[in-house]
């Protein structure tokens, strides 16, 4: 199936809505710079950034059930409106305090609602035999904002300050709301009448832990690269985010379907190792050229590993519980991102950025080792008996 066909009709509308929503989200990649300007330390940066992830994690169980019960669009719209309100709320924050953390909580819950709803609709609209490719292309709508958000955001901040950035971010997420008009998704039925029981299988737990470890490595980079770039006078933050996003988009468009033919495990293992190498390489970045190169390597690894692990988990989930599957996926990745902010903030304060990046690089390696030792492959990826068993409902 060609990218053009994958991006037609309702799938395209969901993809565009996700893009507009994430323009708001990605603008806040620059929030660590605002926190530092308000007098915060690297530990404070980690606490502020991690608060959003913590709120998202706590909200995800109810959101996953609610999306299956009440519908996808309703949750996306509610999250987008709340995300806009939170961005405007930052206009009233002039010091590090309760208001700052409260707004991060709102952002975390809003993100969980909108992104889980969007990924559920995307997975639902994707053709099963090309699921990894479709989800990879959908993911481009996210990655494009990782380049555009920080690049344009830095320019806005330089010219007009952070208040202007907050207003622009709020406008973007509100523009996502009308994009879902007319998008039809699966009919909603009450959870208690759903005929397929669902529990988390051994295979799903393995993918969940793998995603969490990969998320920790990813989170360490996106949280602390902005302050690392400024501290080492490497220019603008966009010099990392732009090649990262470009490489991730290219790999998702042209390589996103690799695991559909080669298998999930065979594809994701080298991607996780490459992700670890790119994070470790940040410890020795001392020039703009090196920053750009490492950003591109990091993006290529993330561009393959994320949609492959996403498809891995969807392969193992009954269709009736797709919303909960997406909540489970986000609930696996986001704890990693959140915990990395809390853990690596103090490490950076006491031991420096370089030691922090080397420590963070161990986590994707551990994820790859776990997946390798487990030796599993879902039915959609290539083999077998165990994967087929994983699709059966758990024993009562």
PDB file of C-alpha atoms in Angstrom, residues 10-143:
ATOM      1  CA  UNK A  10     -10.440   9.835   7.518  1.00  0.00           C
ATOM      2  CA  UNK A  11      -6.882   8.645   8.175  1.00  0.00           C
ATOM      3  CA  UNK A  12      -5.587  11.936   6.726  1.00  0.00           C
ATOM      4  CA  UNK A  13      -7.941  14.015   8.869  1.00  0.00           C
ATOM      5  CA  UNK A  14      -6.829  12.241  12.028  1.00  0.00           C
ATOM      6  CA  UNK A  15      -3.194  12.708  11.001  1.00  0.00           C
ATOM      7  CA  UNK A  16      -3.650  16.457  10.429  1.00  0.00           C
ATOM      8  CA  UNK A  17      -5.520  16.856  13.727  1.00  0.00           C
ATOM      9  CA  UNK A  18      -2.686  15.061  15.521  1.00  0.00           C
ATOM     10  CA  UNK A  19      -0.154  17.348  13.801  1.00  0.00           C
ATOM     11  CA  UNK A  20      -1.924  20.520  14.964  1.00  0.00           C
ATOM     12  CA  UNK A  21      -2.274  19.197  18.500  1.00  0.00           C
ATOM     13  CA  UNK A  22       1.408  18.288  18.653  1.00  0.00           C
ATOM     14  CA  UNK A  23       2.475  21.755  17.513  1.00  0.00           C
ATOM     15  CA  UNK A  24       1.297  22.842  20.952  1.00  0.00           C
ATOM     16  CA  UNK A  25       2.978  19.904  22.680  1.00  0.00           C
ATOM     17  CA  UNK A  26       6.334  20.298  20.878  1.00  0.00           C
ATOM     18  CA  UNK A  27       6.467  24.035  21.613  1.00  0.00           C
ATOM     19  CA  UNK A  28       6.908  23.092  25.250  1.00  0.00           C
ATOM     20  CA  UNK A  29      10.159  21.289  24.479  1.00  0.00           C
ATOM     21  CA  UNK A  30      11.532  24.781  25.125  1.00  0.00           C
ATOM     22  CA  UNK A  31       9.983  24.978  28.593  1.00  0.00           C
ATOM     23  CA  UNK A  32      13.279  23.944  30.281  1.00  0.00           C
ATOM     24  CA  UNK A  33      14.781  27.215  29.041  1.00  0.00           C
ATOM     25  CA  UNK A  34      11.879  29.150  30.582  1.00  0.00           C
ATOM     26  CA  UNK A  35      12.302  27.267  33.866  1.00  0.00           C
ATOM     27  CA  UNK A  36      16.018  28.103  33.910  1.00  0.00           C
ATOM     28  CA  UNK A  37      15.205  31.753  33.186  1.00  0.00           C
ATOM     29  CA  UNK A  38      12.879  31.717  36.208  1.00  0.00           C
ATOM     30  CA  UNK A  39      15.813  30.590  38.360  1.00  0.00           C
ATOM     31  CA  UNK A  40      15.338  26.812  38.315  1.00  0.00           C
ATOM     32  CA  UNK A  41      18.133  24.218  38.461  1.00  0.00           C
ATOM     33  CA  UNK A  42      18.460  21.088  36.322  1.00  0.00           C
ATOM     34  CA  UNK A  43      16.678  19.216  39.111  1.00  0.00           C
ATOM     35  CA  UNK A  44      13.815  21.714  38.923  1.00  0.00           C
ATOM     36  CA  UNK A  45      13.707  21.275  35.146  1.00  0.00           C
ATOM     37  CA  UNK A  46      13.344  17.534  35.651  1.00  0.00           C
ATOM     38  CA  UNK A  47      10.566  17.968  38.210  1.00  0.00           C
ATOM     39  CA  UNK A  48       8.612  20.387  36.028  1.00  0.00           C
ATOM     40  CA  UNK A  49       8.919  18.282  32.895  1.00  0.00           C
ATOM     41  CA  UNK A  50       8.252  15.026  34.756  1.00  0.00           C
ATOM     42  CA  UNK A  51       5.075  16.327  36.402  1.00  0.00           C
ATOM     43  CA  UNK A  52       3.256  16.249  33.075  1.00  0.00           C
ATOM     44  CA  UNK A  53       4.288  12.646  32.474  1.00  0.00           C
ATOM     45  CA  UNK A  54       3.206  11.611  35.963  1.00  0.00           C
ATOM     46  CA  UNK A  55      -0.246  13.152  35.456  1.00  0.00           C
ATOM     47  CA  UNK A  56      -0.536  11.430  32.086  1.00  0.00           C
ATOM     48  CA  UNK A  57       0.302   8.040  33.587  1.00  0.00           C
ATOM     49  CA  UNK A  58      -2.228   8.375  36.396  1.00  0.00           C
ATOM     50  CA  UNK A  59      -4.968   9.404  33.961  1.00  0.00           C
ATOM     51  CA  UNK A  60      -4.323   6.758  31.297  1.00  0.00           C
ATOM     52  CA  UNK A  61      -6.217   3.800  32.846  1.00  0.00           C
ATOM     53  CA  UNK A  62      -9.477   5.758  33.017  1.00  0.00           C
ATOM     54  CA  UNK A  63      -8.859   7.361  29.634  1.00  0.00           C
ATOM     55  CA  UNK A  64      -8.291   3.992  27.967  1.00  0.00           C
ATOM     56  CA  UNK A  65     -11.566   2.628  29.337  1.00  0.00           C
ATOM     57  CA  UNK A  66     -13.410   5.864  28.564  1.00  0.00           C
ATOM     58  CA  UNK A  67     -12.260   5.921  24.958  1.00  0.00           C
ATOM     59  CA  UNK A  68     -13.651   2.420  24.411  1.00  0.00           C
ATOM     60  CA  UNK A  69     -16.873   3.324  26.229  1.00  0.00           C
ATOM     61  CA  UNK A  70     -17.668   6.858  25.065  1.00  0.00           C
ATOM     62  CA  UNK A  71     -15.821   7.287  21.784  1.00  0.00           C
ATOM     63  CA  UNK A  72     -12.534   8.596  20.416  1.00  0.00           C
ATOM     64  CA  UNK A  73     -13.429  12.046  19.087  1.00  0.00           C
ATOM     65  CA  UNK A  74     -14.945  13.188  22.355  1.00  0.00           C
ATOM     66  CA  UNK A  75     -11.708  12.563  24.228  1.00  0.00           C
ATOM     67  CA  UNK A  76      -9.543  14.132  21.533  1.00  0.00           C
ATOM     68  CA  UNK A  77     -11.603  17.345  21.535  1.00  0.00           C
ATOM     69  CA  UNK A  78     -11.649  17.596  25.326  1.00  0.00           C
ATOM     70  CA  UNK A  79      -7.874  17.136  25.477  1.00  0.00           C
ATOM     71  CA  UNK A  80      -7.196  19.694  22.745  1.00  0.00           C
ATOM     72  CA  UNK A  81      -9.362  22.356  24.410  1.00  0.00           C
ATOM     73  CA  UNK A  82      -7.761  21.752  27.812  1.00  0.00           C
ATOM     74  CA  UNK A  83      -4.280  21.817  26.245  1.00  0.00           C
ATOM     75  CA  UNK A  84      -5.021  25.239  24.772  1.00  0.00           C
ATOM     76  CA  UNK A  85      -6.317  26.521  28.094  1.00  0.00           C
ATOM     77  CA  UNK A  86      -3.179  25.310  29.874  1.00  0.00           C
ATOM     78  CA  UNK A  87      -0.897  27.027  27.344  1.00  0.00           C
ATOM     79  CA  UNK A  88      -2.721  30.314  27.942  1.00  0.00           C
ATOM     80  CA  UNK A  89      -2.467  29.714  31.677  1.00  0.00           C
ATOM     81  CA  UNK A  90       1.327  30.025  31.434  1.00  0.00           C
ATOM     82  CA  UNK A  91       0.825  33.724  30.673  1.00  0.00           C
ATOM     83  CA  UNK A  92       0.085  34.191  34.380  1.00  0.00           C
ATOM     84  CA  UNK A  93       3.107  32.228  35.658  1.00  0.00           C
ATOM     85  CA  UNK A  94       6.048  34.441  36.601  1.00  0.00           C
ATOM     86  CA  UNK A  95       7.830  32.274  39.157  1.00  0.00           C
ATOM     87  CA  UNK A  96       8.432  28.632  39.985  1.00  0.00           C
ATOM     88  CA  UNK A  97       5.576  27.562  42.210  1.00  0.00           C
ATOM     89  CA  UNK A  98       2.306  25.610  42.494  1.00  0.00           C
ATOM     90  CA  UNK A  99       0.707  27.263  39.449  1.00  0.00           C
ATOM     91  CA  UNK A 100       3.512  26.048  37.179  1.00  0.00           C
ATOM     92  CA  UNK A 101       3.139  22.461  38.366  1.00  0.00           C
ATOM     93  CA  UNK A 102      -0.666  22.619  38.223  1.00  0.00           C
ATOM     94  CA  UNK A 103      -0.540  23.627  34.567  1.00  0.00           C
ATOM     95  CA  UNK A 104       1.829  20.747  33.843  1.00  0.00           C
ATOM     96  CA  UNK A 105      -0.716  18.398  35.406  1.00  0.00           C
ATOM     97  CA  UNK A 106      -3.416  19.765  33.082  1.00  0.00           C
ATOM     98  CA  UNK A 107      -1.080  19.336  30.123  1.00  0.00           C
ATOM     99  CA  UNK A 108      -0.319  15.751  31.102  1.00  0.00           C
ATOM    100  CA  UNK A 109      -3.970  14.722  31.356  1.00  0.00           C
ATOM    101  CA  UNK A 110      -4.841  16.592  28.152  1.00  0.00           C
ATOM    102  CA  UNK A 111      -1.999  14.928  26.279  1.00  0.00           C
ATOM    103  CA  UNK A 112      -3.080  11.500  27.486  1.00  0.00           C
ATOM    104  CA  UNK A 113      -6.665  12.085  26.309  1.00  0.00           C
ATOM    105  CA  UNK A 114      -5.934  13.536  22.865  1.00  0.00           C
ATOM    106  CA  UNK A 115      -2.943  11.437  21.880  1.00  0.00           C
ATOM    107  CA  UNK A 116      -4.501   8.173  23.040  1.00  0.00           C
ATOM    108  CA  UNK A 117      -7.687   8.994  21.125  1.00  0.00           C
ATOM    109  CA  UNK A 118      -5.737   9.939  18.003  1.00  0.00           C
ATOM    110  CA  UNK A 119      -3.546   6.834  18.027  1.00  0.00           C
ATOM    111  CA  UNK A 120      -6.608   4.657  18.615  1.00  0.00           C
ATOM    112  CA  UNK A 121      -8.338   6.150  15.579  1.00  0.00           C
ATOM    113  CA  UNK A 122      -5.177   5.783  13.499  1.00  0.00           C
ATOM    114  CA  UNK A 123      -4.724   2.127  14.496  1.00  0.00           C
ATOM    115  CA  UNK A 124      -8.406   1.507  13.806  1.00  0.00           C
ATOM    116  CA  UNK A 125      -8.268   3.062  10.345  1.00  0.00           C
ATOM    117  CA  UNK A 126      -5.008   1.336   9.378  1.00  0.00           C
ATOM    118  CA  UNK A 127      -5.080  -1.791   7.219  1.00  0.00           C
ATOM    119  CA  UNK A 128      -3.972  -4.679   9.439  1.00  0.00           C
ATOM    120  CA  UNK A 129      -1.376  -6.172   7.079  1.00  0.00           C
ATOM    121  CA  UNK A 130       0.334  -2.768   6.694  1.00  0.00           C
ATOM    122  CA  UNK A 131      -0.152  -1.622  10.281  1.00  0.00           C
ATOM    123  CA  UNK A 132       3.468  -0.720  11.079  1.00  0.00           C
ATOM    124  CA  UNK A 133       3.774   1.288   7.864  1.00  0.00           C
ATOM    125  CA  UNK A 134       0.506   3.122   8.507  1.00  0.00           C
ATOM    126  CA  UNK A 135       1.401   3.915  12.116  1.00  0.00           C
ATOM    127  CA  UNK A 136       4.861   5.005  10.987  1.00  0.00           C
ATOM    128  CA  UNK A 137       3.341   7.468   8.526  1.00  0.00           C
ATOM    129  CA  UNK A 138       0.879   8.664  11.180  1.00  0.00           C
ATOM    130  CA  UNK A 139       3.863   9.185  13.458  1.00  0.00           C
ATOM    131  CA  UNK A 140       5.344  11.602  10.923  1.00  0.00           C
ATOM    132  CA  UNK A 141       2.631  14.061  11.961  1.00  0.00           C
ATOM    133  CA  UNK A 142       4.164  13.967  15.431  1.00  0.00           C
ATOM    134  CA  UNK A 143       7.791  14.059  14.356  1.00  0.00           C
TER     135      UNK A 143
END
